[in-house]
Short mmCIF file of C-alpha atoms and ligand atoms in Angstrom, two decimals:
data_model
loop_
_atom_site.label_atom_id
_atom_site.label_comp_id
_atom_site.label_asym_id
_atom_site.label_seq_id
_atom_site.Cartn_x
_atom_site.Cartn_y
_atom_site.Cartn_z
CA UNK A 23 0.05 -0.05 0.00
CA UNK A 24 2.63 2.55 0.89
CA UNK A 25 4.37 1.55 -2.52
CA UNK A 26 1.08 2.38 -4.32
CA UNK A 27 0.81 5.72 -2.49
CA UNK A 28 4.36 6.55 -3.40
CA UNK A 29 3.68 5.79 -7.01
CA UNK A 30 0.61 8.03 -7.05
CA UNK A 31 2.53 10.84 -5.33
CA UNK A 32 5.37 10.42 -7.97
CA UNK A 33 2.88 10.44 -10.80
CA UNK A 34 1.27 13.62 -9.51
CA UNK A 35 4.68 15.25 -9.14
CA UNK A 36 5.54 14.20 -12.73
CA UNK A 37 2.30 15.81 -14.02
CA UNK A 38 2.87 18.97 -12.07
CA UNK A 39 6.34 19.48 -13.64
CA UNK A 40 5.50 18.32 -17.15
CA UNK A 41 2.32 20.38 -17.51
CA UNK A 42 2.91 23.82 -19.17
CA UNK A 43 2.66 26.48 -16.42
CA UNK A 44 -0.72 28.32 -16.58
CA UNK A 45 -0.05 32.00 -17.23
CA UNK A 46 -2.88 33.57 -15.39
CA UNK A 47 -2.09 37.14 -16.16
CA UNK A 48 0.15 39.04 -18.57
CA UNK A 49 0.72 42.66 -19.69
CA UNK A 50 2.67 43.77 -22.70
CA UNK A 51 3.41 47.30 -23.52
CA UNK A 52 4.96 49.38 -26.30
CA UNK A 53 6.13 52.93 -26.63
CA UNK A 54 6.49 53.15 -30.36
CA UNK A 55 8.79 51.81 -33.00
CA UNK A 56 11.27 53.25 -35.59
CA UNK A 57 15.11 53.86 -35.80
CA UNK A 58 17.28 54.56 -32.62
CA UNK A 59 19.75 56.69 -34.54
CA UNK A 60 21.04 59.44 -32.16
CA UNK A 61 19.64 57.91 -28.96
CA UNK A 62 22.15 58.28 -26.17
CA UNK A 63 22.67 55.86 -23.30
CA UNK A 64 21.01 58.19 -20.94
CA UNK A 65 17.87 58.41 -23.22
CA UNK A 66 17.91 54.65 -23.39
CA UNK A 67 18.07 54.50 -19.66
CA UNK A 68 15.12 56.96 -19.36
CA UNK A 69 12.95 54.91 -21.67
CA UNK A 70 13.79 51.72 -19.90
CA UNK A 71 13.00 53.26 -16.52
CA UNK A 72 9.65 54.43 -17.73
CA UNK A 73 8.77 51.15 -19.22
CA UNK A 74 9.74 49.37 -16.08
CA UNK A 75 7.53 51.65 -13.89
CA UNK A 76 4.51 50.97 -16.19
CA UNK A 77 5.04 47.19 -15.98
CA UNK A 78 5.57 47.30 -12.14
CA UNK A 79 2.20 49.26 -11.84
CA UNK A 80 0.48 46.73 -14.19
CA UNK A 81 1.86 43.75 -12.40
CA UNK A 82 0.47 45.02 -9.04
CA UNK A 83 -2.94 45.66 -10.57
CA UNK A 84 -3.18 42.25 -12.40
CA UNK A 85 -1.65 40.27 -9.43
CA UNK A 86 -4.44 41.64 -7.17
CA UNK A 87 -7.15 40.54 -9.57
CA UNK A 88 -7.61 43.77 -11.49
CA UNK A 89 -9.11 43.58 -15.00
CA UNK A 90 -7.27 43.50 -18.31
CA UNK A 91 -9.27 46.66 -19.22
CA UNK A 92 -8.06 48.55 -16.20
CA UNK A 93 -4.45 47.24 -16.78
CA UNK A 94 -4.27 48.59 -20.33
CA UNK A 95 -5.95 51.86 -19.43
CA UNK A 96 -3.62 52.37 -16.53
CA UNK A 97 -0.45 51.41 -18.69
CA UNK A 98 -1.46 53.78 -21.47
CA UNK A 99 -2.33 56.64 -19.22
CA UNK A 100 1.08 56.38 -17.59
CA UNK A 101 2.76 56.36 -20.98
CA UNK A 102 0.51 59.36 -22.10
CA UNK A 103 1.68 61.24 -18.92
CA UNK A 104 5.29 60.73 -19.75
CA UNK A 105 6.79 63.27 -22.21
CA UNK A 106 9.19 60.79 -23.61
CA UNK A 107 6.52 59.21 -25.63
CA UNK A 108 4.42 60.48 -28.55
CA UNK A 109 0.99 60.36 -26.79
CA UNK A 110 -0.77 62.62 -24.48
CA UNK A 111 2.04 64.90 -23.00
CA UNK A 112 4.90 64.63 -25.56
CA UNK A 113 2.59 64.34 -28.62
CA UNK A 114 4.08 65.44 -31.92
CA UNK A 115 2.81 68.56 -33.84
CA UNK A 116 0.99 68.42 -37.04
CA UNK A 117 2.00 70.58 -40.19
CA UNK A 118 0.38 73.57 -38.57
CA UNK A 119 2.09 73.17 -35.28
CA UNK A 120 -0.91 71.83 -33.32
CA UNK A 121 -1.40 68.61 -31.34
CA UNK A 122 -4.07 66.18 -32.64
CA UNK A 123 -4.29 63.01 -30.65
CA UNK A 124 -5.96 59.61 -31.29
CA UNK A 125 -6.69 56.69 -28.90
CA UNK A 126 -8.74 53.51 -28.59
CA UNK A 127 -9.53 50.80 -26.04
CA UNK A 128 -11.16 47.47 -26.61
CA UNK A 129 -12.42 44.67 -24.40
CA UNK A 130 -12.03 41.13 -25.69
CA UNK A 131 -14.87 39.94 -23.50
CA UNK A 132 -17.77 41.49 -25.54
CA UNK A 133 -15.95 43.28 -28.39
CA UNK A 134 -16.91 46.48 -26.57
CA UNK A 135 -14.75 49.36 -27.72
CA UNK A 136 -14.34 53.10 -27.81
CA UNK A 137 -12.14 55.52 -29.58
CA UNK A 138 -11.44 59.27 -30.13
CA UNK A 139 -9.55 61.02 -32.79
CA UNK A 140 -8.15 64.57 -33.42
CA UNK A 141 -8.48 65.63 -29.77
CA UNK A 142 -6.22 68.45 -28.63
CA UNK A 143 -6.96 69.28 -24.96
CA UNK A 144 -7.73 65.94 -23.28
CA UNK A 145 -4.92 64.88 -21.00
CA UNK A 146 -5.57 61.24 -21.28
CA UNK A 147 -7.27 60.41 -24.57
CA UNK A 148 -7.35 56.66 -23.78
CA UNK A 149 -9.57 57.39 -20.75
CA UNK A 150 -11.90 59.33 -22.99
CA UNK A 151 -12.00 56.46 -25.38
CA UNK A 152 -13.19 54.22 -22.45
CA UNK A 153 -15.80 56.71 -21.66
CA UNK A 154 -16.98 56.63 -25.23
CA UNK A 155 -17.18 52.76 -24.86
CA UNK A 156 -19.04 52.85 -21.62
CA UNK A 157 -21.31 55.93 -21.85
CA UNK A 158 -22.26 56.32 -25.46
CA UNK A 159 -23.84 54.08 -28.04
CA UNK A 160 -20.96 55.00 -30.44
CA UNK A 161 -17.46 53.72 -31.02
CA UNK A 162 -15.61 56.69 -32.42
CA UNK A 163 -15.88 60.46 -31.56
CA UNK A 164 -13.75 62.99 -33.30
CA UNK A 165 -12.59 66.63 -33.04
CA UNK A 166 -14.90 69.00 -31.28
CA UNK A 167 -17.66 66.47 -30.71
CA UNK A 168 -15.12 64.42 -28.73
CA UNK A 169 -13.76 67.56 -26.95
CA UNK A 170 -17.40 68.54 -25.96
CA UNK A 171 -18.01 64.94 -24.59
CA UNK A 172 -14.69 65.29 -22.62
CA UNK A 173 -15.99 68.32 -20.93
CA UNK A 174 -19.30 66.89 -20.17
CA UNK A 175 -17.62 63.98 -18.57
CA UNK A 176 -15.38 66.25 -16.47
CA UNK A 177 -12.13 64.76 -18.01
CA UNK A 178 -8.92 66.68 -17.08
CA UNK A 179 -7.91 68.97 -19.99
CA UNK A 180 -4.96 71.25 -20.63
CA UNK A 181 -3.76 73.89 -23.10
CA UNK A 182 -1.28 73.17 -25.88
CA UNK A 183 1.76 74.13 -23.82
CA UNK A 184 1.11 71.01 -21.53
CA UNK A 185 1.28 68.57 -24.47
CA UNK A 186 4.40 69.86 -26.22
CA UNK A 187 7.31 70.82 -24.01
CA UNK A 188 10.38 72.71 -25.53
CA UNK A 189 12.54 69.69 -24.53
CA UNK A 190 10.25 67.35 -26.25
CA UNK A 191 10.44 69.41 -29.51
CA UNK A 192 14.17 68.96 -29.44
CA UNK A 193 14.00 65.20 -28.68
CA UNK A 194 11.68 64.80 -31.67
CA UNK A 195 13.78 66.77 -34.06
CA UNK A 196 16.68 64.56 -33.24
CA UNK A 197 14.59 61.43 -33.51
CA UNK A 198 12.61 62.42 -36.59
CA UNK A 199 12.45 58.97 -38.04
CA UNK A 200 11.41 57.24 -34.81
CA UNK A 201 7.71 56.51 -34.86
CA UNK A 202 5.66 57.22 -31.75
CA UNK A 203 2.43 55.93 -30.12
CA UNK A 204 2.00 53.84 -26.97
CA UNK A 205 0.00 50.80 -26.39
CA UNK A 206 -0.82 47.95 -23.98
CA UNK A 207 -2.50 44.48 -24.21
CA UNK A 208 -3.39 42.39 -21.28
CA UNK A 209 -4.72 39.01 -20.10
CA UNK A 210 -6.32 39.11 -16.55
CA UNK A 211 -6.78 36.28 -13.86
CA UNK A 212 -10.51 36.05 -15.11
CA UNK A 213 -9.16 35.09 -18.67
CA UNK A 214 -10.23 38.28 -20.33
CA UNK A 215 -8.20 40.15 -22.82
CA UNK A 216 -8.06 43.85 -23.61
CA UNK A 217 -6.11 46.31 -25.81
CA UNK A 218 -5.42 50.06 -25.84
CA UNK A 219 -3.38 52.31 -27.94
CA UNK A 220 -2.72 56.20 -27.93
CA UNK A 221 -0.75 58.47 -30.17
CA UNK A 222 0.01 62.00 -31.29
CA UNK A 223 0.10 60.39 -34.81
CA UNK A 224 2.76 61.27 -37.43
CA UNK A 225 4.88 64.45 -36.99
CA UNK A 226 3.97 67.05 -39.66
CA UNK A 227 0.69 65.25 -40.75
CA UNK A 228 -2.00 67.14 -42.37
CA UNK A 229 -4.55 68.77 -39.97
CA UNK A 230 -7.49 66.30 -39.82
CA UNK A 231 -5.42 63.30 -40.56
CA UNK A 232 -6.46 60.22 -38.51
CA UNK A 233 -4.16 57.13 -38.32
CA UNK A 234 -4.71 53.47 -37.45
CA UNK A 235 -4.65 53.93 -33.63
CA UNK A 236 -8.34 54.67 -33.15
CA UNK A 237 -9.55 52.45 -35.81
CA UNK A 238 -10.65 49.20 -34.49
CA UNK A 239 -9.10 46.30 -36.42
CA UNK A 240 -6.42 48.61 -37.83
CA UNK A 241 -4.24 49.63 -34.83
CA UNK A 242 -6.17 48.11 -31.91
CA UNK A 243 -8.20 44.95 -31.49
CA UNK A 244 -9.14 42.46 -28.66
CA UNK A 245 -11.32 39.22 -28.90
CA UNK A 246 -11.27 36.79 -26.05
CA UNK A 247 -11.45 33.91 -28.62
CA UNK A 248 -8.15 34.92 -30.35
CA UNK A 249 -5.94 37.77 -28.96
CA UNK A 250 -5.48 41.41 -27.98
CA UNK A 251 -3.26 43.50 -30.13
CA UNK A 252 -1.82 47.04 -30.33
CA UNK A 253 0.21 48.48 -33.19
CA UNK A 254 2.65 51.21 -33.89
CA UNK A 255 4.05 52.35 -37.21
CA UNK A 256 2.94 54.27 -40.37
CA UNK A 257 -0.77 54.29 -39.75
CA UNK A 258 -1.81 54.33 -43.41
CA UNK A 259 -0.17 50.96 -43.96
CA UNK A 260 -1.90 49.42 -40.94
CA UNK A 261 -5.22 50.66 -42.11
CA UNK A 262 -4.85 49.32 -45.59
CA UNK A 263 -3.85 45.96 -44.28
CA UNK A 264 -6.30 45.81 -41.36
CA UNK A 265 -3.25 44.73 -39.37
CA UNK A 266 -4.76 44.19 -35.92
CA UNK A 267 -7.88 42.30 -37.11
CA UNK A 268 -5.68 40.41 -39.66
CA UNK A 269 -3.73 38.94 -36.78
CA UNK A 270 -6.93 37.84 -35.03
CA UNK A 271 -8.32 36.46 -38.18
CA UNK A 272 -5.28 34.28 -38.98
CA UNK A 273 -5.64 32.72 -35.62
CA UNK A 274 -9.39 32.25 -35.94
CA UNK A 275 -9.64 31.03 -39.50
CA UNK A 276 -6.26 29.64 -40.32
CA UNK A 277 -5.65 28.39 -36.76
CA UNK A 278 -2.25 29.86 -36.60
CA UNK A 279 -0.44 30.40 -33.16
CA UNK A 280 -0.22 33.93 -31.88
CA UNK A 281 3.52 34.02 -32.76
CA UNK A 282 2.97 32.81 -36.37
CA UNK A 283 0.08 35.18 -36.94
CA UNK A 284 2.00 38.18 -35.71
CA UNK A 285 5.04 37.22 -37.57
CA UNK A 286 3.20 36.62 -40.78
CA UNK A 287 1.71 40.04 -40.60
CA UNK A 288 4.76 42.06 -39.42
CA UNK A 289 7.18 40.37 -41.78
CA UNK A 290 5.15 39.23 -44.82
CA UNK A 291 2.21 41.57 -45.05
CA UNK A 292 4.05 44.71 -43.93
CA UNK A 293 7.45 45.84 -45.33
CA UNK A 294 10.72 46.65 -43.49
CA UNK A 295 10.42 49.98 -41.68
CA UNK A 296 6.62 49.96 -41.38
CA UNK A 297 6.32 49.35 -37.66
CA UNK A 298 5.36 46.63 -35.31
CA UNK A 299 2.93 45.31 -32.80
CA UNK A 300 2.41 43.68 -29.39
CA UNK A 301 -0.10 40.92 -28.74
CA UNK A 302 -1.17 38.46 -26.04
CA UNK A 303 -3.53 35.39 -26.27
CA UNK A 304 -5.91 33.69 -23.85
CA UNK A 305 -3.07 31.16 -22.72
CA UNK A 306 -0.71 34.08 -21.98
CA UNK A 307 1.46 33.61 -24.94
CA UNK A 308 2.84 36.98 -25.92
CA UNK A 309 4.48 38.47 -29.07
CA UNK A 310 6.37 41.67 -29.75
CA UNK A 311 7.52 41.94 -33.21
CA UNK A 312 8.63 44.75 -35.43
CA UNK A 313 10.30 45.29 -38.83
CA UNK A 314 11.96 48.51 -37.63
CA UNK A 315 15.30 48.90 -36.02
CA UNK A 316 13.72 49.51 -32.67
CA UNK A 317 10.54 49.12 -30.70
CA UNK A 318 10.25 50.28 -27.15
CA UNK A 319 8.58 47.33 -25.38
CA UNK A 320 8.15 45.24 -22.32
CA UNK A 321 6.28 42.25 -20.75
CA UNK A 322 5.39 41.09 -17.25
CA UNK A 323 3.36 38.04 -16.32
CA UNK A 324 2.35 35.75 -13.46
CA UNK A 325 5.21 33.36 -14.01
CA UNK A 326 7.94 35.93 -13.17
CA UNK A 327 8.75 37.16 -16.58
CA UNK A 328 9.69 40.89 -16.34
CA UNK A 329 11.59 42.20 -19.41
CA UNK A 330 12.06 45.49 -21.42
CA UNK A 331 13.90 45.94 -24.69
CA UNK A 332 14.50 48.63 -27.30
CA UNK A 333 16.51 47.20 -30.17
CA UNK A 334 14.79 44.73 -32.37
CA UNK A 335 17.15 41.87 -31.74
CA UNK A 336 17.38 42.55 -28.08
CA UNK A 337 14.67 40.06 -26.94
CA UNK A 338 13.06 36.91 -28.43
CA UNK A 339 9.37 36.64 -28.03
CA UNK A 340 7.81 33.58 -26.26
N1 LIG B 13 0.44 54.50 -35.94
C1 LIG B 13 0.48 55.89 -35.53
C2 LIG B 13 -0.23 56.75 -36.62
O1 LIG B 13 -0.01 56.38 -37.82
C3 LIG B 13 1.89 56.44 -35.45
C4 LIG B 13 2.89 55.53 -34.71
O2 LIG B 13 2.66 54.53 -34.37
O3 LIG B 13 4.02 56.05 -34.58
O4 LIG B 13 -0.84 57.60 -36.16
#
């Protein structure tokens, strides 16, 4: 009898070690993609510090049972508040010297989504996007209509000097070819997925231009049955190729893994230099791929993974 018991215990132990660990939460973030030419070591350190802070806060939220939706909103708000990134404070200027910001958020649970485009005074466009999702029957509000809705909701606003600091202007002149945008995707302990993206768009864009970021299925998408995805790059190309939805569709219809779906889109559909994306699926697999020299990115999960990277080759995805 004791021998039988020992065999059972041994078998149980074997199952425990041979079963793949269940990732019960995961947060992946990005802070834009492009070239890193002209980036000093101290700038690299500043970006890395910023990404670490966002991951740390997201880890606390998800570890304590917070929702994927709250995690991606919090992550994107923190990146919007940081003038290093082209979103919220630190947004680039359009051809006429004004800030025009776009953002979107999506819940994979019910395909609920909200987005705003061409807003100029809202401190956290991603939070306004969430209000559009929760408090209106619409998906996308633009320009003055979105600004009016923000005021009705009592969202914090600021004038143009808040968004574009002189220091930031200098940084962006030096890093002209680096694309901006921030984003986050998450899986929570309840098994739900969410995605959020926010951007100042492309520097020198025509007034009124809207990129892929606030367009559901182009720069942002989440569906519990496939994945959550947030993109960064030349928006027009991401719109033409329905990049975010295409990743989800490759998983749904072609049964590709998250990694293969993201790789196919980033390396075969898009061209070198176009941009990249981050994604997470229901099992907690994550992907961070770009066809640019750099993409600011990072991941944290319940299995103790905590990594950030800037150069394309610096970190292999799971
Ligand atoms: N995708 C954004 C846009 O085209 C820009 C970026 O990601 O850098 O508006």
